[in-house]
N, CA, C and O atoms as a Tinker XYZ file with bonds, in Angstrom:
   476  protein
     1  N    -26.946000  -32.853000 -117.444000    73     2
     2  CA   -27.504000  -31.482000 -117.141000    64     1     3
     3  C    -26.883000  -30.542000 -118.515000    63     2     4     5
     4  O    -25.892000  -30.161000 -119.139000    81     3
     5  N    -28.688000  -30.539000 -118.359000    73     3     6
     6  CA   -28.428000  -29.748000 -120.032000    64     5     7
     7  C    -27.647000  -28.003000 -120.002000    63     6     8     9
     8  O    -27.971000  -27.102000 -119.229000    81     7
     9  N    -26.976000  -27.961000 -120.681000    73     7    10
    10  CA   -26.626000  -26.651000 -120.572000    64     9    11
    11  C    -26.712000  -24.866000 -121.334000    63    10    12    13
    12  O    -25.882000  -24.834000 -122.243000    81    11
    13  N    -27.021000  -24.285000 -121.279000    73    11    14
    14  CA   -28.216000  -23.204000 -122.233000    64    13    15
    15  C    -27.672000  -22.078000 -121.955000    63    14    16    17
    16  O    -27.824000  -21.427000 -120.922000    81    15
    17  N    -26.905000  -21.778000 -123.042000    73    15    18
    18  CA   -26.346000  -20.694000 -123.250000    64    17    19
    19  C    -27.461000  -19.361000 -122.375000    63    18    20    21
    20  O    -28.651000  -19.426000 -122.069000    81    19
    21  N    -26.405000  -18.199000 -122.178000    73    19    22
    22  CA   -26.508000  -16.617000 -122.492000    64    21    23
    23  C    -27.517000  -16.577000 -122.465000    63    22    24    25
    24  O    -28.434000  -16.645000 -121.646000    81    23
    25  N    -27.231000  -16.348000 -124.305000    73    23    26
    26  CA   -28.344000  -16.016000 -125.210000    64    25    27
    27  C    -29.456000  -16.583000 -124.876000    63    26    28    29
    28  O    -30.479000  -15.907000 -124.994000    81    27
    29  N    -29.541000  -17.752000 -124.452000    73    27    30
    30  CA   -31.319000  -18.334000 -124.694000    64    29    31
    31  C    -31.918000  -18.032000 -123.896000    63    30    32    33
    32  O    -33.119000  -17.774000 -123.816000    81    31
    33  N    -30.836000  -18.034000 -122.950000    73    31    34
    34  CA   -32.217000  -17.441000 -121.294000    64    33    35
    35  C    -32.074000  -16.098000 -120.886000    63    34    36    37
    36  O    -32.268000  -15.725000 -119.729000    81    35
    37  N    -31.559000  -14.978000 -122.316000    73    35    38
    38  CA   -31.813000  -14.313000 -122.057000    64    37    39
    39  C    -32.871000  -13.850000 -123.073000    63    38    40    41
    40  O    -33.215000  -12.670000 -123.139000    81    39
    41  N    -33.483000  -15.015000 -124.028000    73    39    42
    42  CA   -34.482000  -14.235000 -125.044000    64    41    43
    43  C    -35.557000  -14.784000 -124.676000    63    42    44    45
    44  O    -36.639000  -14.272000 -124.962000    81    43
    45  N    -35.470000  -15.846000 -124.023000    73    43    46
    46  CA   -36.482000  -16.638000 -122.827000    64    45    47
    47  C    -37.107000  -15.673000 -121.912000    63    46    48    49
    48  O    -38.333000  -15.602000 -122.000000    81    47
    49  N    -36.391000  -14.737000 -120.850000    73    47    50
    50  CA   -36.754000  -14.222000 -120.737000    64    49    51
    51  C    -37.263000  -13.098000 -121.400000    63    50    52    53
    52  O    -38.007000  -12.678000 -120.513000    81    51
    53  N    -37.369000  -12.437000 -122.184000    73    51    54
    54  CA   -37.414000  -10.987000 -122.811000    64    53    55
    55  C    -38.841000  -11.897000 -123.322000    63    54    56    57
    56  O    -39.892000  -11.519000 -122.805000    81    55
    57  N    -38.895000  -12.644000 -123.947000    73    55    58
    58  CA   -40.352000  -13.434000 -124.414000    64    57    59
    59  C    -41.299000  -13.514000 -123.121000    63    58    60    61
    60  O    -42.453000  -13.157000 -123.361000    81    59
    61  N    -41.056000  -13.898000 -121.838000    73    59    62
    62  CA   -42.104000  -14.063000 -121.150000    64    61    63
    63  C    -42.209000  -12.252000 -120.212000    63    62    64    65
    64  O    -43.272000  -12.027000 -119.633000    81    63
    65  N    -41.693000  -11.740000 -120.187000    73    63    66
    66  CA   -41.401000  -10.117000 -120.259000    64    65    67
    67  C    -42.404000   -9.418000 -120.824000    63    66    68    69
    68  O    -43.241000   -8.717000 -120.257000    81    67
    69  N    -42.204000   -9.772000 -122.599000    73    67    70
    70  CA   -42.835000   -8.792000 -123.620000    64    69    71
    71  C    -44.540000   -9.647000 -123.654000    63    70    72    73
    72  O    -45.531000   -9.201000 -124.232000    81    71
    73  N    -44.461000  -10.966000 -122.850000    73    71    74
    74  CA   -45.701000  -11.946000 -123.272000    64    73    75
    75  C    -46.806000  -10.896000 -121.850000    63    74    76    77
    76  O    -48.026000  -10.856000 -122.013000    81    75
    77  N    -46.189000  -10.195000 -120.652000    73    75    78
    78  CA   -47.296000  -10.439000 -119.864000    64    77    79
    79  C    -47.667000   -8.652000 -119.741000    63    78    80    81
    80  O    -48.369000   -8.002000 -118.967000    81    79
    81  N    -46.654000   -8.224000 -121.128000    73    79    82
    82  CA   -46.688000   -6.147000 -120.544000    64    81    83
    83  C    -46.814000   -5.896000 -121.947000    63    82    84    85
    84  O    -46.086000   -5.092000 -122.529000    81    83
    85  N    -47.812000   -6.631000 -122.572000    73    83    86
    86  CA   -47.976000   -6.615000 -124.474000    64    85    87
    87  C    -48.254000   -5.313000 -124.676000    63    86    88    89
    88  O    -47.421000   -4.619000 -125.260000    81    87
    89  N    -49.797000   -4.614000 -124.107000    73    87    90
    90  CA   -50.064000   -3.399000 -123.790000    64    89    91
    91  C    -49.682000   -2.486000 -123.801000    63    90    92    93
    92  O    -49.998000   -1.468000 -124.417000    81    91
    93  N    -48.313000   -2.881000 -122.550000    73    91    94
    94  CA   -47.641000   -1.555000 -122.185000    64    93    95
    95  C    -46.142000   -1.483000 -123.531000    63    94    96    97
    96  O    -45.170000   -0.749000 -123.355000    81    95
    97  N    -46.252000   -2.119000 -124.394000    73    95    98
    98  CA   -45.906000   -2.707000 -125.200000    64    97    99
    99  C    -46.035000   -1.421000 -126.940000    63    98   100   101
   100  O    -45.342000   -0.524000 -127.421000    81    99
   101  N    -47.336000   -2.115000 -127.283000    73    99   102
   102  CA   -48.150000   -1.548000 -128.045000    64   101   103
   103  C    -48.306000    0.301000 -127.462000    63   102   104   105
   104  O    -47.723000    1.371000 -127.635000    81   103
   105  N    -49.219000   -0.127000 -126.877000    73   103   106
   106  CA   -49.256000    1.702000 -126.238000    64   105   107
   107  C    -48.000000    2.613000 -126.205000    63   106   108   109
   108  O    -47.240000    2.482000 -125.245000    81   107
   109  N    -47.655000    3.713000 -127.367000    73   107   110
   110  CA   -46.721000    4.804000 -126.945000    64   109   111
   111  C    -47.188000    5.329000 -126.310000    63   110   112   113
   112  O    -48.107000    4.934000 -125.593000    81   111
   113  N    -46.570000    6.763000 -126.357000    73   111   114
   114  CA   -46.886000    7.919000 -125.501000    64   113   115
   115  C    -48.348000    8.399000 -126.298000    63   114   116   117
   116  O    -49.474000    8.233000 -125.829000    81   115
   117  N    -47.998000    9.090000 -127.738000    73   115   118
   118  CA   -48.564000    9.294000 -128.976000    64   117   119
   119  C    -50.183000    8.516000 -128.721000    63   118   120   121
   120  O    -51.103000    9.007000 -129.375000    81   119
   121  N    -50.485000    7.430000 -127.870000    73   119   122
   122  CA   -51.889000    6.485000 -128.217000    64   121   123
   123  C    -52.197000    7.353000 -127.223000    63   122   124   125
   124  O    -53.160000    8.110000 -127.347000    81   123
   125  N    -51.459000    7.351000 -126.172000    73   123   126
   126  CA   -51.848000    8.137000 -125.144000    64   125   127
   127  C    -52.141000    8.955000 -124.267000    63   126   128   129
   128  O    -52.288000    9.021000 -123.046000    81   127
   129  N    -52.222000    9.899000 -125.646000    73   127   130
   130  CA   -52.241000   11.463000 -125.910000    64   129   131
   131  C    -54.159000   11.156000 -126.065000    63   130   132   133
   132  O    -54.755000   12.168000 -125.696000    81   131
   133  N    -55.094000   10.058000 -126.499000    73   131   134
   134  CA   -56.226000    9.827000 -126.771000    64   133   135
   135  C    -56.418000    9.109000 -125.455000    63   134   136   137
   136  O    -57.622000    9.305000 -125.290000    81   135
   137  N    -56.110000    8.565000 -124.647000    73   135   138
   138  CA   -56.119000    8.360000 -123.612000    64   137   139
   139  C    -56.182000    9.443000 -122.207000    63   138   140   141
   140  O    -56.631000    8.976000 -121.160000    81   139
   141  N    -55.819000   10.567000 -122.238000    73   139   142
   142  CA   -56.079000   11.985000 -122.123000    64   141   143
   143  C    -56.414000   12.226000 -122.311000    63   142   144   145
   144  O    -57.070000   12.507000 -121.308000    81   143
   145  N    -57.155000   12.868000 -123.507000    73   143   146
   146  CA   -58.076000   13.151000 -124.114000    64   145   147
   147  C    -59.930000   13.542000 -123.119000    63   146   148   149
   148  O    -60.752000   14.434000 -122.911000    81   147
   149  N    -59.542000   11.738000 -122.765000    73   147   150
   150  CA   -60.839000   11.181000 -122.281000    64   149   151
   151  C    -60.875000   11.588000 -121.304000    63   150   152   153
   152  O    -61.940000   12.198000 -121.213000    81   151
   153  N    -59.939000   11.692000 -119.772000    73   151   154
   154  CA   -59.745000   12.325000 -119.204000    64   153   155
   155  C    -60.265000   13.255000 -118.407000    63   154   156   157
   156  O    -60.915000   13.391000 -117.370000    81   155
   157  N    -59.587000   14.030000 -119.528000    73   155   158
   158  CA   -60.503000   15.665000 -119.786000    64   157   159
   159  C    -61.864000   15.438000 -119.894000    63   158   160   161
   160  O    -62.638000   15.077000 -119.007000    81   159
   161  N    -62.138000   15.734000 -121.321000    73   159   162
   162  CA   -63.342000   15.811000 -121.338000    64   161   163
   163  C    -64.255000   14.390000 -120.359000    63   162   164   165
   164  O    -65.400000   14.093000 -120.698000    81   163
   165  N    -63.896000   14.010000 -119.754000    73   163   166
   166  CA   -64.613000   13.498000 -118.645000    64   165   167
   167  C    -64.563000   14.552000 -116.916000    63   166   168   169
   168  O    -65.709000   14.454000 -116.478000    81   167
   169  N    -63.765000   15.364000 -115.983000    73   167   170
   170  CA   -64.155000   16.832000 -116.385000    64   169   171
   171  C    -64.277000   17.459000 -116.556000    63   170   172   173
   172  O    -64.121000   18.473000 -115.876000    81   171
   173  N    -64.846000   17.294000 -118.134000    73   171   174
   174  CA   -65.265000   18.712000 -118.574000    64   173   175
   175  C    -66.744000   18.764000 -118.412000    63   174   176   177
   176  O    -67.446000   19.682000 -117.987000    81   175
   177  N    -67.172000   17.176000 -118.989000    73   175   178
   178  CA   -68.768000   16.879000 -118.495000    64   177   179
   179  C    -68.951000   17.279000 -117.350000    63   178   180   181
   180  O    -69.670000   18.277000 -117.378000    81   179
   181  N    -68.434000   16.780000 -115.579000    73   179   182
   182  CA   -68.969000   16.739000 -114.270000    64   181   183
   183  C    -69.141000   18.856000 -114.727000    63   182   184   185
   184  O    -70.048000   19.686000 -114.781000    81   183
   185  N    -68.227000   18.832000 -114.858000    73   183   186
   186  CA   -67.991000   20.074000 -114.899000    64   185   187
   187  C    -69.236000   21.420000 -115.744000    63   186   188   189
   188  O    -69.313000   22.647000 -115.807000    81   187
   189  N    -70.043000   20.169000 -116.271000    73   187   190
   190  CA   -70.680000   21.230000 -117.344000    64   189   191
   191  C    -70.309000   22.153000 -117.751000    63   190   192   193
   192  O    -70.826000   23.222000 -117.427000    81   191
   193  N    -68.819000   22.052000 -118.992000    73   191   194
   194  CA   -68.357000   23.210000 -119.511000    64   193   195
   195  C    -68.211000   22.120000 -121.631000    63   194   196   197
   196  O    -67.405000   21.498000 -122.322000    81   195
   197  N    -69.615000   22.609000 -121.637000    73   195   198
   198  CA   -70.336000   21.964000 -123.081000    64   197   199
   199  C    -69.619000   21.661000 -124.433000    63   198   200   201
   200  O    -69.125000   20.737000 -125.079000    81   199
   201  N    -69.873000   23.058000 -124.466000    73   199   202
   202  CA   -68.202000   23.585000 -125.422000    64   201   203
   203  C    -66.762000   23.301000 -125.677000    63   202   204   205
   204  O    -66.034000   23.195000 -126.664000    81   203
   205  N    -66.613000   23.195000 -123.952000    73   203   206
   206  CA   -65.046000   22.090000 -124.184000    64   205   207
   207  C    -64.796000   21.155000 -124.370000    63   206   208   209
   208  O    -63.806000   20.908000 -125.059000    81   207
   209  N    -65.586000   20.169000 -123.836000    73   207   210
   210  CA   -66.669000   19.061000 -124.819000    64   209   211
   211  C    -66.436000   18.864000 -125.975000    63   210   212   213
   212  O    -65.647000   18.146000 -126.590000    81   211
   213  N    -67.289000   19.654000 -126.261000    73   211   214
   214  CA   -67.627000   19.331000 -128.059000    64   213   215
   215  C    -65.534000   20.131000 -128.700000    63   214   216   217
   216  O    -64.820000   19.903000 -129.676000    81   215
   217  N    -65.461000   20.604000 -128.048000    73   215   218
   218  CA   -63.609000   20.989000 -129.070000    64   217   219
   219  C    -62.487000   20.125000 -128.900000    63   218   220   221
   220  O    -61.621000   19.886000 -129.742000    81   219
   221  N    -62.599000   19.550000 -127.410000    73   219   222
   222  CA   -62.187000   18.697000 -127.049000    64   221   223
   223  C    -62.378000   17.087000 -127.671000    63   222   224   225
   224  O    -61.360000   16.395000 -127.662000    81   223
   225  N    -63.007000   16.785000 -127.937000    73   223   226
   226  CA   -63.966000   16.331000 -129.113000    64   225   227
   227  C    -63.406000   15.933000 -130.136000    63   226   228   229
   228  O    -62.851000   14.869000 -130.409000    81   227
   229  N    -63.632000   17.120000 -130.859000    73   227   230
   230  CA   -62.364000   17.754000 -132.289000    64   229   231
   231  C    -61.070000   17.298000 -132.415000    63   230   232   233
   232  O    -60.497000   16.823000 -133.396000    81   231
   233  N    -60.405000   17.655000 -130.472000    73   231   234
   234  CA   -59.278000   17.727000 -131.490000    64   233   235
   235  C    -59.043000   15.972000 -130.120000    63   234   236   237
   236  O    -58.134000   15.969000 -129.291000    81   235
   237  N    -59.963000   14.883000 -130.238000    73   235   238
   238  CA   -59.787000   13.380000 -129.976000    64   237   239
   239  C    -59.600000   12.617000 -131.061000    63   238   240   241
   240  O    -58.862000   11.692000 -131.399000    81   239
   241  N    -60.864000   13.549000 -131.721000    73   239   242
   242  CA   -61.642000   12.597000 -133.188000    64   241   243
   243  C    -60.257000   12.793000 -134.754000    63   242   244   245
   244  O    -60.044000   12.180000 -135.800000    81   243
   245  N    -59.462000   14.361000 -133.830000    73   243   246
   246  CA   -58.200000   14.027000 -134.885000    64   245   247
   247  C    -57.161000   13.226000 -134.519000    63   246   248   249
   248  O    -56.342000   12.861000 -135.362000    81   247
   249  N    -57.078000   12.882000 -133.305000    73   247   250
   250  CA   -56.037000   12.156000 -132.915000    64   249   251
   251  C    -55.600000   10.768000 -133.317000    63   250   252   253
   252  O    -54.581000   10.165000 -133.653000    81   251
   253  N    -57.138000   10.528000 -133.074000    73   251   254
   254  CA   -57.966000    8.670000 -132.483000    64   253   255
   255  C    -57.342000    8.732000 -134.593000    63   254   256   257
   256  O    -56.511000    7.976000 -135.097000    81   255
   257  N    -57.920000    9.581000 -135.132000    73   255   258
   258  CA   -58.010000    9.626000 -137.568000    64   257   259
   259  C    -56.103000    9.342000 -137.459000    63   258   260   261
   260  O    -55.636000    8.270000 -137.844000    81   259
   261  N    -55.236000   10.410000 -136.918000    73   259   262
   262  CA   -53.922000    9.875000 -136.363000    64   261   263
   263  C    -53.168000    8.498000 -136.504000    63   262   264   265
   264  O    -52.170000    8.157000 -137.140000    81   263
   265  N    -54.394000    7.568000 -135.313000    73   263   266
   266  CA   -53.596000    6.838000 -135.358000    64   265   267
   267  C    -54.681000    5.642000 -135.901000    63   266   268   269
   268  O    -53.991000    4.627000 -135.808000    81   267
   269  N    -55.866000    5.266000 -136.360000    73   267   270
   270  CA   -56.331000    4.479000 -136.884000    64   269   271
   271  C    -56.553000    3.921000 -137.646000    63   270   272   273
   272  O    -57.691000    3.518000 -137.886000    81   271
   273  N    -54.910000    3.531000 -138.747000    73   271   274
   274  CA   -54.512000    2.794000 -138.862000    64   273   275
   275  C    -53.202000    1.105000 -137.836000    63   274   276   277
   276  O    -52.798000   -0.047000 -137.996000    81   275
   277  N    -53.162000    2.493000 -136.722000    73   275   278
   278  CA   -52.410000    1.001000 -135.687000    64   277   279
   279  C    -53.789000    0.662000 -135.196000    63   278   280   281
   280  O    -53.580000   -0.475000 -134.771000    81   279
   281  N    -55.124000    0.912000 -134.964000    73   279   282
   282  CA   -55.980000    0.747000 -133.773000    64   281   283
   283  C    -56.254000   -0.738000 -134.905000    63   282   284   285
   284  O    -56.305000   -1.918000 -134.557000    81   283
   285  N    -56.405000   -0.125000 -136.414000    73   283   286
   286  CA   -57.138000   -1.832000 -137.052000    64   285   287
   287  C    -56.307000   -2.650000 -137.231000    63   286   288   289
   288  O    -56.839000   -3.745000 -137.412000    81   287
   289  N    -55.243000   -2.686000 -137.275000    73   287   290
   290  CA   -54.206000   -3.950000 -136.996000    64   289   291
   291  C    -54.466000   -4.827000 -135.250000    63   290   292   293
   292  O    -54.854000   -5.940000 -134.894000    81   291
   293  N    -54.072000   -3.776000 -134.671000    73   291   294
   294  CA   -53.978000   -4.682000 -133.490000    64   293   295
   295  C    -55.496000   -4.645000 -132.520000    63   294   296   297
   296  O    -55.499000   -4.736000 -131.292000    81   295
   297  N    -56.755000   -4.491000 -133.390000    73   295   298
   298  CA   -58.193000   -4.598000 -133.088000    64   297   299
   299  C    -58.394000   -5.180000 -134.183000    63   298   300   301
   300  O    -57.816000   -5.389000 -135.250000    81   299
   301  N    -59.977000   -5.534000 -133.338000    73   299   302
   302  CA   -61.414000   -6.046000 -134.305000    64   301   303
   303  C    -61.821000   -5.364000 -134.730000    63   302   304   305
   304  O    -61.875000   -4.288000 -134.135000    81   303
   305  N    -62.575000   -5.518000 -136.453000    73   303   306
   306  CA   -63.741000   -4.026000 -136.287000    64   305   307
   307  C    -63.897000   -3.858000 -135.847000    63   306   308   309
   308  O    -63.211000   -2.943000 -135.391000    81   307
   309  N    -64.921000   -4.250000 -135.123000    73   307   310
   310  CA   -66.053000   -4.398000 -134.670000    64   309   311
   311  C    -65.447000   -3.146000 -133.450000    63   310   312   313
   312  O    -65.775000   -1.959000 -133.459000    81   311
   313  N    -64.766000   -3.624000 -132.736000    73   311   314
   314  CA   -63.516000   -2.035000 -131.246000    64   313   315
   315  C    -63.219000   -0.970000 -131.901000    63   314   316   317
   316  O    -62.843000   -0.116000 -131.099000    81   315
   317  N    -63.194000   -0.448000 -133.381000    73   315   318
   318  CA   -62.416000    0.337000 -133.568000    64   317   319
   319  C    -63.967000    0.989000 -134.664000    63   318   320   321
   320  O    -63.965000    2.189000 -134.940000    81   319
   321  N    -65.261000    0.016000 -135.228000    73   319   322
   322  CA   -66.134000    0.529000 -135.536000    64   321   323
   323  C    -67.027000    1.166000 -134.300000    63   322   324   325
   324  O    -67.441000    2.311000 -134.480000    81   323
   325  N    -67.286000    0.637000 -133.306000    73   323   326
   326  CA   -67.948000    0.925000 -131.848000    64   325   327
   327  C    -67.047000    1.981000 -131.496000    63   326   328   329
   328  O    -67.409000    2.052000 -130.321000    81   327
   329  N    -66.135000    2.881000 -131.593000    73   327   330
   330  CA   -65.665000    3.743000 -131.060000    64   329   331
   331  C    -66.069000    4.734000 -131.715000    63   330   332   333
   332  O    -66.728000    5.661000 -131.246000    81   331
   333  N    -65.627000    4.592000 -133.099000    73   331   334
   334  CA   -66.243000    5.895000 -133.940000    64   333   335
   335  C    -67.620000    6.002000 -134.086000    63   334   336   337
   336  O    -68.113000    7.043000 -134.518000    81   335
   337  N    -68.371000    4.942000 -133.741000    73   335   338
   338  CA   -70.103000    5.018000 -133.430000    64   337   339
   339  C    -70.083000    5.478000 -131.970000    63   338   340   341
   340  O    -71.260000    5.799000 -131.809000    81   339
   341  N    -69.775000    5.590000 -131.397000    73   339   342
   342  CA   -69.555000    6.268000 -130.071000    64   341   343
   343  C    -69.327000    7.156000 -129.693000    63   342   344   345
   344  O    -69.922000    7.730000 -128.782000    81   343
   345  N    -68.326000    7.553000 -130.332000    73   343   346
   346  CA   -68.310000    9.123000 -130.957000    64   345   347
   347  C    -69.093000   10.508000 -131.145000    63   346   348   349
   348  O    -68.983000   11.604000 -130.596000    81   347
   349  N    -70.010000    9.955000 -132.248000    73   347   350
   350  CA   -70.749000   10.017000 -132.869000    64   349   351
   351  C    -71.946000   10.177000 -131.547000    63   350   352   353
   352  O    -72.115000   11.265000 -130.996000    81   351
   353  N    -72.351000    9.528000 -131.340000    73   351   354
   354  CA   -73.331000    9.179000 -130.331000    64   353   355
   355  C    -72.986000   10.712000 -128.762000    63   354   356   357
   356  O    -73.745000   11.455000 -128.139000    81   355
   357  N    -71.273000   10.458000 -128.761000    73   355   358
   358  CA   -71.339000   11.276000 -127.470000    64   357   359
   359  C    -71.059000   13.166000 -127.902000    63   358   360   361
   360  O    -70.685000   13.914000 -126.999000    81   359
   361  N    -71.265000   13.645000 -129.143000    73   359   362
   362  CA   -71.915000   14.665000 -129.545000    64   361   363
   363  C    -72.738000   15.095000 -129.226000    63   362   364   365
   364  O    -72.866000   16.031000 -128.437000    81   363
   365  N    -74.077000   14.049000 -130.188000    73   363   366
   366  CA   -75.055000   14.763000 -129.726000    64   365   367
   367  C    -75.321000   14.862000 -128.233000    63   366   368   369
   368  O    -76.014000   15.857000 -128.022000    81   367
   369  N    -75.041000   14.231000 -127.171000    73   367   370
   370  CA   -75.608000   13.996000 -125.844000    64   369   371
   371  C    -74.518000   14.959000 -125.794000    63   370   372   373
   372  O    -74.020000   14.377000 -124.830000    81   371
   373  N    -73.530000   16.143000 -126.034000    73   371   374
   374  CA   -73.183000   17.024000 -125.640000    64   373   375
   375  C    -73.320000   17.730000 -125.951000    63   374   376   377
   376  O    -72.437000   18.420000 -125.442000    81   375
   377  N    -73.989000   18.460000 -126.695000    73   375   378
   378  CA   -74.869000   18.534000 -127.639000    64   377   379
   379  C    -75.754000   19.027000 -126.337000    63   378   380   381
   380  O    -75.593000   19.745000 -125.350000    81   379
   381  N    -76.822000   18.183000 -126.947000    73   379   382
   382  CA   -77.734000   18.299000 -125.754000    64   381   383
   383  C    -77.948000   18.275000 -124.072000    63   382   384   385
   384  O    -79.014000   18.096000 -123.482000    81   383
   385  N    -76.878000   18.463000 -123.598000    73   383   386
   386  CA   -76.042000   18.176000 -122.474000    64   385   387
   387  C    -76.324000   17.612000 -121.390000    63   386   388   389
   388  O    -76.901000   17.888000 -120.338000    81   387
   389  N    -75.626000   16.479000 -122.012000    73   387   390
   390  CA   -76.927000   15.080000 -121.156000    64   389   391
   391  C    -75.551000   14.191000 -120.580000    63   390   392   393
   392  O    -74.941000   13.427000 -121.329000    81   391
   393  N    -75.164000   14.410000 -119.144000    73   391   394
   394  CA   -73.680000   14.519000 -118.515000    64   393   395
   395  C    -74.070000   12.814000 -118.230000    63   394   396   397
   396  O    -73.549000   12.421000 -117.186000    81   395
   397  N    -74.798000   11.856000 -118.886000    73   395   398
   398  CA   -75.235000   10.544000 -117.261000    64   397   399
   399  C    -75.228000    9.545000 -119.619000    63   398   400   401
   400  O    -75.620000    8.397000 -119.827000    81   399
   401  N    -74.835000   10.245000 -120.450000    73   399   402
   402  CA   -75.157000    9.429000 -121.686000    64   401   403
   403  C    -73.249000   10.342000 -122.061000    63   402   404   405
   404  O    -72.461000    9.745000 -122.794000    81   403
   405  N    -73.057000   11.016000 -121.754000    73   403   406
   406  CA   -71.604000   11.720000 -121.795000    64   405   407
   407  C    -71.037000   10.824000 -121.391000    63   406   408   409
   408  O    -70.679000    9.861000 -122.069000    81   407
   409  N    -70.899000   10.939000 -120.514000    73   407   410
   410  CA   -70.541000   10.066000 -119.269000    64   409   411
   411  C    -69.641000    8.786000 -119.770000    63   410   412   413
   412  O    -68.427000    8.588000 -119.825000    81   411
   413  N    -71.088000    7.819000 -120.193000    73   411   414
   414  CA   -71.446000    6.211000 -120.523000    64   413   415
   415  C    -70.135000    6.326000 -122.416000    63   414   416   417
   416  O    -69.420000    5.411000 -122.825000    81   415
   417  N    -70.241000    7.188000 -122.816000    73   415   418
   418  CA   -69.610000    7.061000 -123.843000    64   417   419
   419  C    -68.412000    7.311000 -123.952000    63   418   420   421
   420  O    -67.657000    6.968000 -124.861000    81   419
   421  N    -68.074000    8.223000 -122.570000    73   419   422
   422  CA   -66.247000    8.729000 -123.066000    64   421   423
   423  C    -65.983000    7.238000 -121.641000    63   422   424   425
   424  O    -64.807000    7.248000 -121.278000    81   423
   425  N    -66.798000    6.168000 -120.936000    73   423   426
   426  CA   -66.270000    5.180000 -120.367000    64   425   427
   427  C    -66.421000    4.100000 -121.988000    63   426   428   429
   428  O    -65.397000    3.650000 -122.501000    81   427
   429  N    -67.602000    3.868000 -122.505000    73   427   430
   430  CA   -67.226000    2.899000 -123.649000    64   429   431
   431  C    -66.111000    2.985000 -124.467000    63   430   432   433
   432  O    -65.496000    1.971000 -124.798000    81   431
   433  N    -65.704000    4.396000 -124.921000    73   431   434
   434  CA   -64.763000    4.458000 -126.000000    64   433   435
   435  C    -63.004000    4.611000 -125.081000    63   434   436   437
   436  O    -62.030000    5.041000 -125.699000    81   435
   437  N    -62.939000    4.306000 -124.036000    73   435   438
   438  CA   -61.883000    3.959000 -122.760000    64   437   439
   439  C    -62.000000    2.887000 -123.290000    63   438   440   441
   440  O    -61.232000    2.268000 -124.026000    81   439
   441  N    -63.174000    2.614000 -122.836000    73   439   442
   442  CA   -63.274000    0.731000 -122.330000    64   441   443
   443  C    -62.923000    0.187000 -123.896000    63   442   444   445
   444  O    -62.236000   -0.825000 -123.757000    81   443
   445  N    -63.125000    0.463000 -125.270000    73   443   446
   446  CA   -62.300000    0.126000 -126.488000    64   445   447
   447  C    -61.077000   -0.073000 -126.946000    63   446   448   449
   448  O    -60.495000   -1.039000 -127.440000    81   447
   449  N    -60.748000    1.206000 -126.648000    73   447   450
   450  CA   -59.350000    1.833000 -126.578000    64   449   451
   451  C    -58.281000    0.712000 -125.744000    63   450   452   453
   452  O    -57.174000    0.371000 -126.161000    81   451
   453  N    -58.957000    0.237000 -124.421000    73   451   454
   454  CA   -57.592000   -0.894000 -123.747000    64   453   455
   455  C    -57.802000   -1.973000 -124.102000    63   454   456   457
   456  O    -57.059000   -2.943000 -123.953000    81   455
   457  N    -59.173000   -1.932000 -124.783000    73   455   458
   458  CA   -59.133000   -4.082000 -125.210000    64   457   459
   459  C    -57.990000   -3.411000 -126.585000    63   458   460   461
   460  O    -57.101000   -4.244000 -126.765000    81   459
   461  N    -57.904000   -2.779000 -127.071000    73   459   462
   462  CA   -57.729000   -2.935000 -128.493000    64   461   463
   463  C    -55.946000   -3.332000 -127.702000    63   462   464   465
   464  O    -55.477000   -4.423000 -127.378000    81   463
   465  N    -55.335000   -1.913000 -127.615000    73   463   466
   466  CA   -53.761000   -1.862000 -126.676000    64   465   467
   467  C    -54.048000   -2.847000 -125.877000    63   466   468   469
   468  O    -55.179000   -2.471000 -125.569000    81   467
   469  N    -53.892000   -3.865000 -125.273000    73   467   470
   470  CA   -54.744000   -5.044000 -124.837000    64   469   471
   471  C    -54.435000   -5.851000 -125.111000    63   470   472   473
   472  O    -55.288000   -6.706000 -124.872000    81   471
   473  N    -53.012000   -6.514000 -125.862000    73   471   474
   474  CA   -53.894000   -7.570000 -126.679000    64   473   475
   475  C    -53.982000   -8.558000 -125.571000    63   474   476
   476  O    -54.603000   -9.610000 -125.730000    81   475
């Protein structure tokens, strides 16, 4: 019978746990702010609060720029370029008061962020 040390068992258990929840390990509270902005903007779009939506998108962009280095390390080139493209399309749609396009854009941004953080 093979004896396994306590240390080896702990390492194995931690490896298994970490492997199952890498998204939670990579996403910090500061990263969660990006997802929170998306949720707020979705509500504002539903309520047709277009000026507030544009202000929040500018704040989102600033937060995104602060975390871009991490997003670039975790994601693929296509993912973060698509986020930036969707942000620009969203701003145009919000200026046109286009609720459907804004909701689609926010869902695309949220999806791309989820893909990046949940490796």
